[in-house]
PDB file of C-alpha atoms in Angstrom:
ATOM      1  CA  MET A   1      92.457  28.794 -40.839  1.00 41.00           C
ATOM      2  CA  SER A   2      89.139  28.586 -40.452  1.00 41.00           C
ATOM      3  CA  GLU A   3      90.070  24.471 -39.364  1.00 41.00           C
ATOM      4  CA  VAL A   4      91.208  26.267 -36.405  1.00 37.00           C
ATOM      5  CA  LYS A   5      88.141  28.844 -36.030  1.00 40.00           C
ATOM      6  CA  SER A   6      85.724  26.084 -36.005  1.00 43.00           C
ATOM      7  CA  SER A   7      87.746  24.544 -33.731  1.00 42.00           C
ATOM      8  CA  MET A   8      87.613  26.731 -31.209  1.00 41.00           C
ATOM      9  CA  VAL A   9      84.206  27.670 -31.941  1.00 39.00           C
ATOM     10  CA  HIS A  10      83.230  24.024 -31.925  1.00 44.00           C
ATOM     11  CA  GLN A  11      85.108  23.811 -28.253  1.00 43.00           C
ATOM     12  CA  THR A  12      82.908  26.964 -26.754  1.00 42.00           C
ATOM     13  CA  ALA A  13      80.017  25.706 -27.705  1.00 42.00           C
ATOM     14  CA  ARG A  14      80.854  23.192 -25.404  1.00 44.00           C
ATOM     15  CA  VAL A  15      82.209  24.379 -22.103  1.00 38.00           C
ATOM     16  CA  ALA A  16      79.409  26.750 -22.745  1.00 39.00           C
ATOM     17  CA  ALA A  17      76.848  23.315 -22.859  1.00 41.00           C
ATOM     18  CA  ILE A  18      79.441  22.158 -19.630  1.00 35.00           C
ATOM     19  CA  CYS A  19      79.252  25.694 -17.609  1.00 37.00           C
ATOM     20  CA  LEU A  20      74.877  25.074 -18.131  1.00 36.00           C
ATOM     21  CA  SER A  21      74.603  22.464 -17.515  1.00 40.00           C
ATOM     22  CA  ILE A  22      77.163  22.653 -14.462  1.00 33.00           C
ATOM     23  CA  PHE A  23      75.201  25.562 -13.191  1.00 37.00           C
ATOM     24  CA  GLY A  24      71.628  24.456 -14.189  1.00 40.00           C
ATOM     25  CA  THR A  25      72.302  21.575 -12.258  1.00 36.00           C
ATOM     26  CA  ALA A  26      73.335  23.333  -9.132  1.00 38.00           C
ATOM     27  CA  ALA A  27      70.565  25.486  -9.573  1.00 38.00           C
ATOM     28  CA  LEU A  28      67.530  22.409  -9.183  1.00 33.00           C
ATOM     29  CA  LEU A  29      69.664  21.390  -6.282  1.00 35.00           C
ATOM     30  CA  SER A  30      70.206  24.684  -4.324  1.00 39.00           C
ATOM     31  CA  ALA A  31      66.215  25.310  -5.124  1.00 38.00           C
ATOM     32  CA  CYS A  32      65.160  22.598  -3.363  1.00 39.00           C
ATOM     33  CA  GLY A  33      67.700  22.532  -0.287  1.00 40.00           C
ATOM     34  CA  THR A  34      66.812  26.087   0.044  1.00 41.00           C
ATOM     35  CA  ASP A  35      63.082  25.402  -0.685  1.00 44.00           C
ATOM     36  CA  LYS A  36      60.599  24.940   2.553  1.00 45.00           C
ATOM     37  CA  ASP A  37      57.392  24.193   0.432  1.00 44.00           C
ATOM     38  CA  ILE A  38      59.257  21.162  -1.574  1.00 40.00           C
ATOM     39  CA  ASP A  39      60.048  17.874   0.408  1.00 43.00           C
ATOM     40  CA  ILE A  40      60.531  14.567  -2.842  1.00 40.00           C
ATOM     41  CA  THR A  41      59.572  12.625   0.004  1.00 44.00           C
ATOM     42  CA  LYS A  42      55.609  13.684  -1.038  1.00 49.00           C
ATOM     43  CA  LEU A  43      56.098  13.826  -4.553  1.00 46.00           C
ATOM     44  CA  GLY A  44      54.309  10.951  -5.504  1.00 48.00           C
ATOM     45  CA  MET A  45      51.481  11.215  -2.594  1.00 54.00           C
ATOM     46  CA  GLU A  46      51.046  14.834  -5.078  1.00 56.00           C
ATOM     47  CA  THR A  47      50.256  13.679  -7.896  1.00 72.00           C
ATOM     48  CA  ASP A  48      48.397  10.530  -6.999  1.00 89.00           C
ATOM     49  CA  PRO A  49      44.915  10.751  -7.970  1.00 94.00           C
ATOM     50  CA  PRO A  50      41.835  10.338  -5.351  1.00 95.00           C
ATOM     51  CA  GLU A  51      40.634   7.124  -5.418  1.00 95.00           C
ATOM     52  CA  MET A  52      44.296   5.977  -5.350  1.00 96.00           C
ATOM     53  CA  LEU A  53      44.898   8.046  -1.653  1.00 97.00           C
ATOM     54  CA  TYR A  54      41.822   7.221  -0.460  1.00 97.00           C
ATOM     55  CA  ASN A  55      42.196   3.690  -0.712  1.00 97.00           C
ATOM     56  CA  GLN A  56      46.105   4.168   0.321  1.00 97.00           C
ATOM     57  CA  GLY A  57      44.435   5.495   4.029  1.00 97.00           C
ATOM     58  CA  LEU A  58      42.129   2.814   4.493  1.00 97.00           C
ATOM     59  CA  ALA A  59      44.897   0.559   3.024  1.00 97.00           C
ATOM     60  CA  ASN A  60      46.540   2.319   6.362  1.00 98.00           C
ATOM     61  CA  ILE A  61      43.957   2.393   8.737  1.00 97.00           C
ATOM     62  CA  LYS A  62      43.930  -1.783   8.191  1.00 96.00           C
ATOM     63  CA  ALA A  63      47.400  -2.334   8.461  1.00 97.00           C
ATOM     64  CA  GLY A  64      46.692   0.203  12.449  1.00 96.00           C
ATOM     65  CA  ASN A  65      49.783   3.362  10.362  1.00 97.00           C
ATOM     66  CA  LEU A  66      47.158   5.509  11.548  1.00 97.00           C
ATOM     67  CA  ALA A  67      49.291   8.268  10.726  1.00 97.00           C
ATOM     68  CA  GLU A  68      50.057   7.732   7.192  1.00 97.00           C
ATOM     69  CA  ALA A  69      46.256   7.431   6.732  1.00 97.00           C
ATOM     70  CA  GLY A  70      45.662  10.318   8.493  1.00 97.00           C
ATOM     71  CA  ARG A  71      48.310  12.369   5.397  1.00 97.00           C
ATOM     72  CA  LYS A  72      47.041  10.327   3.052  1.00 97.00           C
ATOM     73  CA  PHE A  73      43.296  11.247   3.199  1.00 97.00           C
ATOM     74  CA  ASP A  74      44.263  15.224   4.519  1.00 96.00           C
ATOM     75  CA  ALA A  75      46.290  15.071   0.443  1.00 97.00           C
ATOM     76  CA  VAL A  76      43.022  13.987  -1.200  1.00 97.00           C
ATOM     77  CA  ASP A  77      41.233  17.339   0.906  1.00 93.00           C
ATOM     78  CA  ARG A  78      43.579  19.241  -0.264  1.00 95.00           C
ATOM     79  CA  GLN A  79      44.288  18.433  -3.811  1.00 94.00           C
ATOM     80  CA  ASN A  80      41.071  17.864  -4.465  1.00 93.00           C
ATOM     81  CA  PRO A  81      39.161  20.043  -2.164  1.00 93.00           C
ATOM     82  CA  PHE A  82      35.408  20.232  -2.363  1.00 92.00           C
ATOM     83  CA  SER A  83      35.000  16.862  -4.424  1.00 94.00           C
ATOM     84  CA  ASP A  84      33.266  14.255  -3.463  1.00 95.00           C
ATOM     85  CA  TRP A  85      36.795  12.192  -2.577  1.00 96.00           C
ATOM     86  CA  SER A  86      37.467  14.979  -0.444  1.00 96.00           C
ATOM     87  CA  GLN A  87      34.200  14.638   1.614  1.00 97.00           C
ATOM     88  CA  LYS A  88      34.533  11.166   1.731  1.00 97.00           C
ATOM     89  CA  ALA A  89      38.060  11.550   3.463  1.00 98.00           C
ATOM     90  CA  LEU A  90      37.006  13.993   5.687  1.00 98.00           C
ATOM     91  CA  VAL A  91      35.316  11.507   7.636  1.00 98.00           C
ATOM     92  CA  MET A  92      37.847   9.535   7.316  1.00 98.00           C
ATOM     93  CA  SER A  93      40.354  12.008   8.380  1.00 98.00           C
ATOM     94  CA  THR A  94      38.033  12.524  11.481  1.00 98.00           C
ATOM     95  CA  PHE A  95      38.049   9.419  11.976  1.00 98.00           C
ATOM     96  CA  VAL A  96      41.920   9.112  12.418  1.00 98.00           C
ATOM     97  CA  LYS A  97      42.237  11.645  14.261  1.00 98.00           C
ATOM     98  CA  TYR A  98      40.486  11.367  16.763  1.00 98.00           C
ATOM     99  CA  ARG A  99      41.895   7.449  17.224  1.00 98.00           C
ATOM    100  CA  GLN A 100      44.919   9.323  17.503  1.00 98.00           C
ATOM    101  CA  ASN A 101      43.957  11.294  20.473  1.00 98.00           C
ATOM    102  CA  ASN A 102      43.509  14.756  18.392  1.00 98.00           C
ATOM    103  CA  TYR A 103      40.359  15.486  19.823  1.00 98.00           C
ATOM    104  CA  SER A 104      40.803  19.405  18.826  1.00 98.00           C
ATOM    105  CA  GLU A 105      42.188  18.281  14.741  1.00 98.00           C
ATOM    106  CA  ALA A 106      39.258  16.278  15.170  1.00 98.00           C
ATOM    107  CA  ILE A 107      36.697  18.180  16.075  1.00 98.00           C
ATOM    108  CA  ALA A 108      38.471  20.395  13.671  1.00 98.00           C
ATOM    109  CA  THR A 109      37.861  18.885  10.431  1.00 98.00           C
ATOM    110  CA  GLY A 110      34.364  17.182  11.613  1.00 98.00           C
ATOM    111  CA  ASN A 111      33.647  20.933  12.108  1.00 98.00           C
ATOM    112  CA  ARG A 112      34.482  21.834   8.480  1.00 97.00           C
ATOM    113  CA  TYR A 113      32.588  18.633   6.947  1.00 98.00           C
ATOM    114  CA  MET A 114      29.659  19.745   9.249  1.00 98.00           C
ATOM    115  CA  THR A 115      29.216  23.297   7.577  1.00 97.00           C
ATOM    116  CA  LEU A 116      30.375  21.935   4.535  1.00 97.00           C
ATOM    117  CA  TYR A 117      27.756  18.581   3.913  1.00 97.00           C
ATOM    118  CA  PRO A 118      25.567  18.645   7.016  1.00 95.00           C
ATOM    119  CA  SER A 119      22.995  15.992   5.746  1.00 94.00           C
ATOM    120  CA  THR A 120      24.297  13.365   3.893  1.00 97.00           C
ATOM    121  CA  LYS A 121      24.401   9.697   4.924  1.00 96.00           C
ATOM    122  CA  ASP A 122      27.519  10.640   7.179  1.00 98.00           C
ATOM    123  CA  SER A 123      27.166  13.873   8.851  1.00 98.00           C
ATOM    124  CA  ALA A 124      25.516  11.964  11.883  1.00 98.00           C
ATOM    125  CA  TYR A 125      28.687  10.047  12.550  1.00 98.00           C
ATOM    126  CA  VAL A 126      30.790  13.065  12.056  1.00 98.00           C
ATOM    127  CA  GLN A 127      29.106  14.605  14.492  1.00 98.00           C
ATOM    128  CA  TYR A 128      28.814  11.985  17.369  1.00 98.00           C
ATOM    129  CA  LEU A 129      32.854  11.945  16.753  1.00 98.00           C
ATOM    130  CA  ILE A 130      32.933  15.234  17.033  1.00 98.00           C
ATOM    131  CA  GLY A 131      30.939  14.698  20.519  1.00 98.00           C
ATOM    132  CA  LEU A 132      33.454  12.158  21.207  1.00 98.00           C
ATOM    133  CA  SER A 133      36.206  14.169  21.630  1.00 98.00           C
ATOM    134  CA  ASN A 134      35.085  16.106  23.788  1.00 98.00           C
ATOM    135  CA  TRP A 135      34.009  13.663  26.042  1.00 98.00           C
ATOM    136  CA  ARG A 136      36.968  12.321  25.549  1.00 98.00           C
ATOM    137  CA  GLN A 137      39.009  15.743  27.629  1.00 98.00           C
ATOM    138  CA  ILE A 138      36.424  16.057  30.114  1.00 98.00           C
ATOM    139  CA  ALA A 139      38.243  16.661  33.017  1.00 97.00           C
ATOM    140  CA  SER A 140      37.342  16.341  37.367  1.00 96.00           C
ATOM    141  CA  VAL A 141      35.232  17.935  38.514  1.00 95.00           C
ATOM    142  CA  THR A 142      37.928  19.937  40.126  1.00 94.00           C
ATOM    143  CA  GLN A 143      39.436  21.575  36.892  1.00 96.00           C
ATOM    144  CA  ASP A 144      37.387  23.280  34.142  1.00 96.00           C
ATOM    145  CA  GLN A 145      33.719  21.706  32.654  1.00 97.00           C
ATOM    146  CA  LYS A 146      34.250  23.804  29.392  1.00 98.00           C
ATOM    147  CA  PHE A 147      34.672  19.858  27.457  1.00 98.00           C
ATOM    148  CA  SER A 148      30.755  19.222  29.922  1.00 98.00           C
ATOM    149  CA  THR A 149      29.838  21.610  28.588  1.00 98.00           C
ATOM    150  CA  ARG A 150      30.390  21.285  24.361  1.00 98.00           C
ATOM    151  CA  THR A 151      30.101  17.727  25.001  1.00 98.00           C
ATOM    152  CA  ILE A 152      26.134  18.372  26.023  1.00 98.00           C
ATOM    153  CA  GLU A 153      26.311  21.103  22.736  1.00 98.00           C
ATOM    154  CA  ALA A 154      27.827  17.992  20.699  1.00 98.00           C
ATOM    155  CA  MET A 155      25.798  15.441  21.104  1.00 98.00           C
ATOM    156  CA  THR A 156      22.304  17.308  21.730  1.00 98.00           C
ATOM    157  CA  LYS A 157      23.104  17.860  17.345  1.00 98.00           C
ATOM    158  CA  VAL A 158      22.821  14.644  17.260  1.00 98.00           C
ATOM    159  CA  VAL A 159      19.958  13.122  19.015  1.00 98.00           C
ATOM    160  CA  LYS A 160      17.558  16.517  18.156  1.00 98.00           C
ATOM    161  CA  ASN A 161      19.292  16.496  14.780  1.00 97.00           C
ATOM    162  CA  TYR A 162      20.136  12.541  13.490  1.00 98.00           C
ATOM    163  CA  PRO A 163      16.920  11.017  15.734  1.00 97.00           C
ATOM    164  CA  LYS A 164      17.128   8.316  13.814  1.00 97.00           C
ATOM    165  CA  SER A 165      20.794   7.425  13.472  1.00 97.00           C
ATOM    166  CA  GLU A 166      22.270   4.267  15.525  1.00 98.00           C
ATOM    167  CA  TYR A 167      24.366   7.609  17.354  1.00 98.00           C
ATOM    168  CA  VAL A 168      21.147   8.159  20.135  1.00 98.00           C
ATOM    169  CA  GLU A 169      21.556   6.081  22.725  1.00 98.00           C
ATOM    170  CA  ASP A 170      24.895   6.840  24.063  1.00 98.00           C
ATOM    171  CA  ALA A 171      24.981  10.627  22.678  1.00 98.00           C
ATOM    172  CA  GLN A 172      21.729  11.076  25.527  1.00 98.00           C
ATOM    173  CA  ALA A 173      23.926   8.673  27.192  1.00 98.00           C
ATOM    174  CA  LYS A 174      27.227  11.317  27.128  1.00 98.00           C
ATOM    175  CA  ILE A 175      25.274  13.966  27.448  1.00 98.00           C
ATOM    176  CA  ARG A 176      23.526  12.428  31.306  1.00 97.00           C
ATOM    177  CA  TYR A 177      27.219  11.680  31.595  1.00 97.00           C
ATOM    178  CA  ALA A 178      28.009  15.324  30.913  1.00 98.00           C
ATOM    179  CA  ARG A 179      25.705  16.648  32.928  1.00 98.00           C
ATOM    180  CA  ASP A 180      26.378  14.872  36.403  1.00 97.00           C
ATOM    181  CA  GLN A 181      29.655  16.662  35.133  1.00 98.00           C
ATOM    182  CA  LEU A 182      28.208  20.001  35.630  1.00 98.00           C
ATOM    183  CA  ALA A 183      26.685  19.323  38.707  1.00 98.00           C
ATOM    184  CA  GLY A 184      29.327  17.800  40.144  1.00 97.00           C
ATOM    185  CA  LYS A 185      31.257  20.672  39.765  1.00 98.00           C
ATOM    186  CA  GLU A 186      28.449  23.335  41.195  1.00 98.00           C
ATOM    187  CA  MET A 187      27.946  21.083  44.394  1.00 98.00           C
ATOM    188  CA  GLN A 188      32.443  20.800  44.470  1.00 97.00           C
ATOM    189  CA  VAL A 189      32.083  25.035  44.923  1.00 98.00           C
ATOM    190  CA  GLY A 190      29.147  24.551  46.711  1.00 98.00           C
ATOM    191  CA  ARG A 191      30.980  22.638  49.743  1.00 98.00           C
ATOM    192  CA  TYR A 192      33.054  24.775  49.444  1.00 98.00           C
ATOM    193  CA  TYR A 193      31.170  28.007  50.442  1.00 98.00           C
ATOM    194  CA  LEU A 194      29.316  25.748  52.963  1.00 98.00           C
ATOM    195  CA  GLU A 195      32.912  24.746  54.878  1.00 98.00           C
ATOM    196  CA  ARG A 196      34.554  28.303  54.820  1.00 98.00           C
ATOM    197  CA  LYS A 197      30.582  29.761  56.658  1.00 98.00           C
ATOM    198  CA  GLU A 198      29.659  31.118  53.307  1.00 98.00           C
ATOM    199  CA  TYR A 199      25.761  30.538  53.562  1.00 98.00           C
ATOM    200  CA  LEU A 200      24.264  32.141  50.218  1.00 98.00           C
ATOM    201  CA  ALA A 201      26.974  31.816  48.752  1.00 98.00           C
ATOM    202  CA  ALA A 202      27.203  27.578  48.614  1.00 98.00           C
ATOM    203  CA  ILE A 203      22.562  28.020  48.457  1.00 98.00           C
ATOM    204  CA  GLN A 204      23.305  29.680  45.202  1.00 98.00           C
ATOM    205  CA  ARG A 205      26.101  26.052  43.802  1.00 98.00           C
ATOM    206  CA  PHE A 206      23.552  24.557  45.203  1.00 98.00           C
ATOM    207  CA  ARG A 207      19.859  25.649  44.485  1.00 97.00           C
ATOM    208  CA  VAL A 208      21.704  25.370  40.206  1.00 97.00           C
ATOM    209  CA  VAL A 209      21.474  21.954  40.794  1.00 97.00           C
ATOM    210  CA  VAL A 210      18.113  21.234  42.279  1.00 96.00           C
ATOM    211  CA  GLU A 211      16.943  23.564  39.452  1.00 95.00           C
ATOM    212  CA  GLN A 212      18.877  22.961  36.662  1.00 94.00           C
ATOM    213  CA  TYR A 213      20.928  19.765  37.329  1.00 95.00           C
ATOM    214  CA  SER A 214      17.416  17.555  38.941  1.00 89.00           C
ATOM    215  CA  ASN A 215      17.659  14.728  36.982  1.00 89.00           C
ATOM    216  CA  THR A 216      21.118  14.192  38.241  1.00 93.00           C
ATOM    217  CA  ASN A 217      22.985  12.217  40.872  1.00 93.00           C
ATOM    218  CA  GLN A 218      23.872  15.142  42.546  1.00 96.00           C
ATOM    219  CA  ILE A 219      21.150  15.600  43.246  1.00 96.00           C
ATOM    220  CA  GLU A 220      19.558  13.789  46.934  1.00 97.00           C
ATOM    221  CA  GLU A 221      23.316  15.413  48.536  1.00 98.00           C
ATOM    222  CA  ALA A 222      22.437  19.074  46.514  1.00 98.00           C
ATOM    223  CA  LEU A 223      18.536  18.607  48.886  1.00 98.00           C
ATOM    224  CA  ALA A 224      20.525  18.391  52.333  1.00 98.00           C
ATOM    225  CA  ARG A 225      22.997  20.601  51.694  1.00 98.00           C
ATOM    226  CA  LEU A 226      20.153  22.960  50.962  1.00 98.00           C
ATOM    227  CA  VAL A 227      18.962  21.433  54.402  1.00 98.00           C
ATOM    228  CA  GLU A 228      22.209  21.919  55.739  1.00 98.00           C
ATOM    229  CA  ALA A 229      22.749  25.760  54.758  1.00 98.00           C
ATOM    230  CA  TYR A 230      19.220  26.929  55.561  1.00 98.00           C
ATOM    231  CA  TYR A 231      19.794  25.445  59.032  1.00 98.00           C
ATOM    232  CA  ALA A 232      23.108  26.618  60.016  1.00 98.00           C
ATOM    233  CA  MET A 233      21.998  30.171  58.910  1.00 97.00           C
ATOM    234  CA  GLY A 234      18.347  30.139  60.547  1.00 97.00           C
ATOM    235  CA  VAL A 235      16.298  30.009  58.081  1.00 97.00           C
ATOM    236  CA  VAL A 236      14.476  26.226  59.667  1.00 97.00           C
ATOM    237  CA  GLU A 237      10.843  26.601  57.327  1.00 97.00           C
ATOM    238  CA  GLU A 238      13.331  26.504  54.243  1.00 98.00           C
ATOM    239  CA  ALA A 239      16.003  23.363  56.277  1.00 98.00           C
ATOM    240  CA  GLN A 240      12.319  21.581  57.049  1.00 98.00           C
ATOM    241  CA  THR A 241      11.026  22.526  53.430  1.00 97.00           C
ATOM    242  CA  ALA A 242      14.407  20.625  51.300  1.00 98.00           C
ATOM    243  CA  ALA A 243      14.489  17.565  53.851  1.00 98.00           C
ATOM    244  CA  ALA A 244      10.523  17.451  53.646  1.00 97.00           C
ATOM    245  CA  VAL A 245      10.982  17.245  49.357  1.00 96.00           C
ATOM    246  CA  LEU A 246      14.105  14.458  49.969  1.00 97.00           C
ATOM    247  CA  GLY A 247      12.217  12.020  52.573  1.00 96.00           C
ATOM    248  CA  HIS A 248       9.140  12.534  50.005  1.00 94.00           C
ATOM    249  CA  ASN A 249      12.234  11.475  46.716  1.00 93.00           C
ATOM    250  CA  TYR A 250      14.503   9.086  48.164  1.00 95.00           C
ATOM    251  CA  PRO A 251      12.915   8.220  51.196  1.00 96.00           C
ATOM    252  CA  ASP A 252      15.751   6.088  51.674  1.00 96.00           C
ATOM    253  CA  SER A 253      19.001   7.760  51.079  1.00 96.00           C
ATOM    254  CA  LYS A 254      20.940   8.315  53.762  1.00 97.00           C
ATOM    255  CA  TRP A 255      21.214  12.626  52.632  1.00 98.00           C
ATOM    256  CA  TYR A 256      17.849  11.827  54.371  1.00 98.00           C
ATOM    257  CA  LYS A 257      18.343   9.980  57.072  1.00 98.00           C
ATOM    258  CA  ASP A 258      21.086  12.629  57.736  1.00 97.00           C
ATOM    259  CA  SER A 259      19.640  15.490  57.237  1.00 98.00           C
ATOM    260  CA  TYR A 260      15.961  14.329  59.131  1.00 97.00           C
ATOM    261  CA  ASP A 261      18.769  13.933  62.528  1.00 97.00           C
ATOM    262  CA  LEU A 262      20.367  16.990  61.897  1.00 97.00           C
ATOM    263  CA  LEU A 263      17.033  18.434  62.492  1.00 97.00           C
ATOM    264  CA  LYS A 264      15.665  16.215  64.980  1.00 97.00           C
ATOM    265  CA  LYS A 265      18.917  17.259  66.585  1.00 95.00           C
ATOM    266  CA  GLY A 266      16.565  20.690  66.662  1.00 94.00           C
ATOM    267  CA  GLY A 267      13.975  19.743  67.802  1.00 97.00           C
ATOM    268  CA  VAL A 268      11.796  20.020  64.383  1.00 97.00           C
ATOM    269  CA  SER A 269      11.030  17.645  61.604  1.00 97.00           C
ATOM    270  CA  PRO A 270      10.717  17.539  57.914  1.00 97.00           C
ATOM    271  CA  ASN A 271       7.820  19.463  57.002  1.00 96.00           C
ATOM    272  CA  GLU A 272       6.870  21.650  53.204  1.00 95.00           C
ATOM    273  CA  SER A 273       6.022  25.126  53.232  1.00 95.00           C
ATOM    274  CA  LYS A 274       4.211  25.473  49.747  1.00 93.00           C
ATOM    275  CA  GLU A 275       5.466  28.578  49.544  1.00 93.00           C
ATOM    276  CA  SER A 276       8.917  27.611  49.064  1.00 96.00           C
ATOM    277  CA  TRP A 277      10.937  28.153  45.841  1.00 96.00           C
ATOM    278  CA  ILE A 278      12.211  24.490  47.088  1.00 95.00           C
ATOM    279  CA  SER A 279       8.374  23.144  46.523  1.00 93.00           C
ATOM    280  CA  LYS A 280       8.545  25.148  43.877  1.00 91.00           C
ATOM    281  CA  ALA A 281      11.323  23.370  41.997  1.00 90.00           C
ATOM    282  CA  GLY A 282       9.788  19.894  43.562  1.00 85.00           C
ATOM    283  CA  LYS A 283       6.641  20.019  42.053  1.00 83.00           C
ATOM    284  CA  LYS A 284       7.602  20.553  38.748  1.00 78.00           C
ATOM    285  CA  LEU A 285      11.090  19.125  38.122  1.00 74.00           C
ATOM    286  CA  PHE A 286       9.347  15.617  40.377  1.00 72.00           C
ATOM    287  CA  GLY A 287       6.449  15.852  38.682  1.00 62.00           C
ATOM    288  CA  SER A 288       4.277  15.467  41.939  1.00 52.00           C
ATOM    289  CA  ASP A 289       2.562  17.494  44.584  1.00 43.00           C
ATOM    290  CA  THR A 290       5.440  17.247  47.271  1.00 38.00           C
TER     291      THR A 290
END
């Protein structure tokens, strides 16, 4: 009887062990299949030390695998925030996102770096990448110019905060380009109003160019358009002044020739009124005694 009882206990224990094994494994598989936070393909990455992940990221850049490189650098930052390795990984993550044309992500990552580490040896480079990421998104003058404004803001920080960095010269070039775009946008809208004979609205746009964007490639046309708009309104004195300032500073410009011819047809010629806002702007912007 004792042997039968012992055998039954043994069988019961064996069945219990089998059931535990089956249901335990099933539960584990169920968890892996339903928990969206678990990705067995990333379990190795989650346990790799930051130095290894960082070096793997560099190796992937060298191999041209930018997407994988980005994952490695992001993993370093995610697993070891505020560490030295995280600091280095944020620089490379910003670079990789820029190279992948993921400009909004590059800007976000770069801004995070600049918030945390504004004065490191890599800060100028990261700020420059932020500027480039905005510059790459500048649209034609027929479209919104928000990225021109953002480029100027970002690149101005490079110039002012890191004046001795190697990125200053190109940052200044990008600022000039962005300013040309902003001036071009004003000209595009001004011409729209001029074509519709809405002269006051047109003059307002051309005036912005003269007063705020004199060092752009739009200034000659802006002065010529002021001649055209003022003359069409019958405000001849202002038209003559705009032509005089244009001729004094750009005597060989085709825009000056057109302005001169327009006034000549009306029996007048360029003549500067010292009281005109255009004359005062000319003195301030061109540094002359026109």
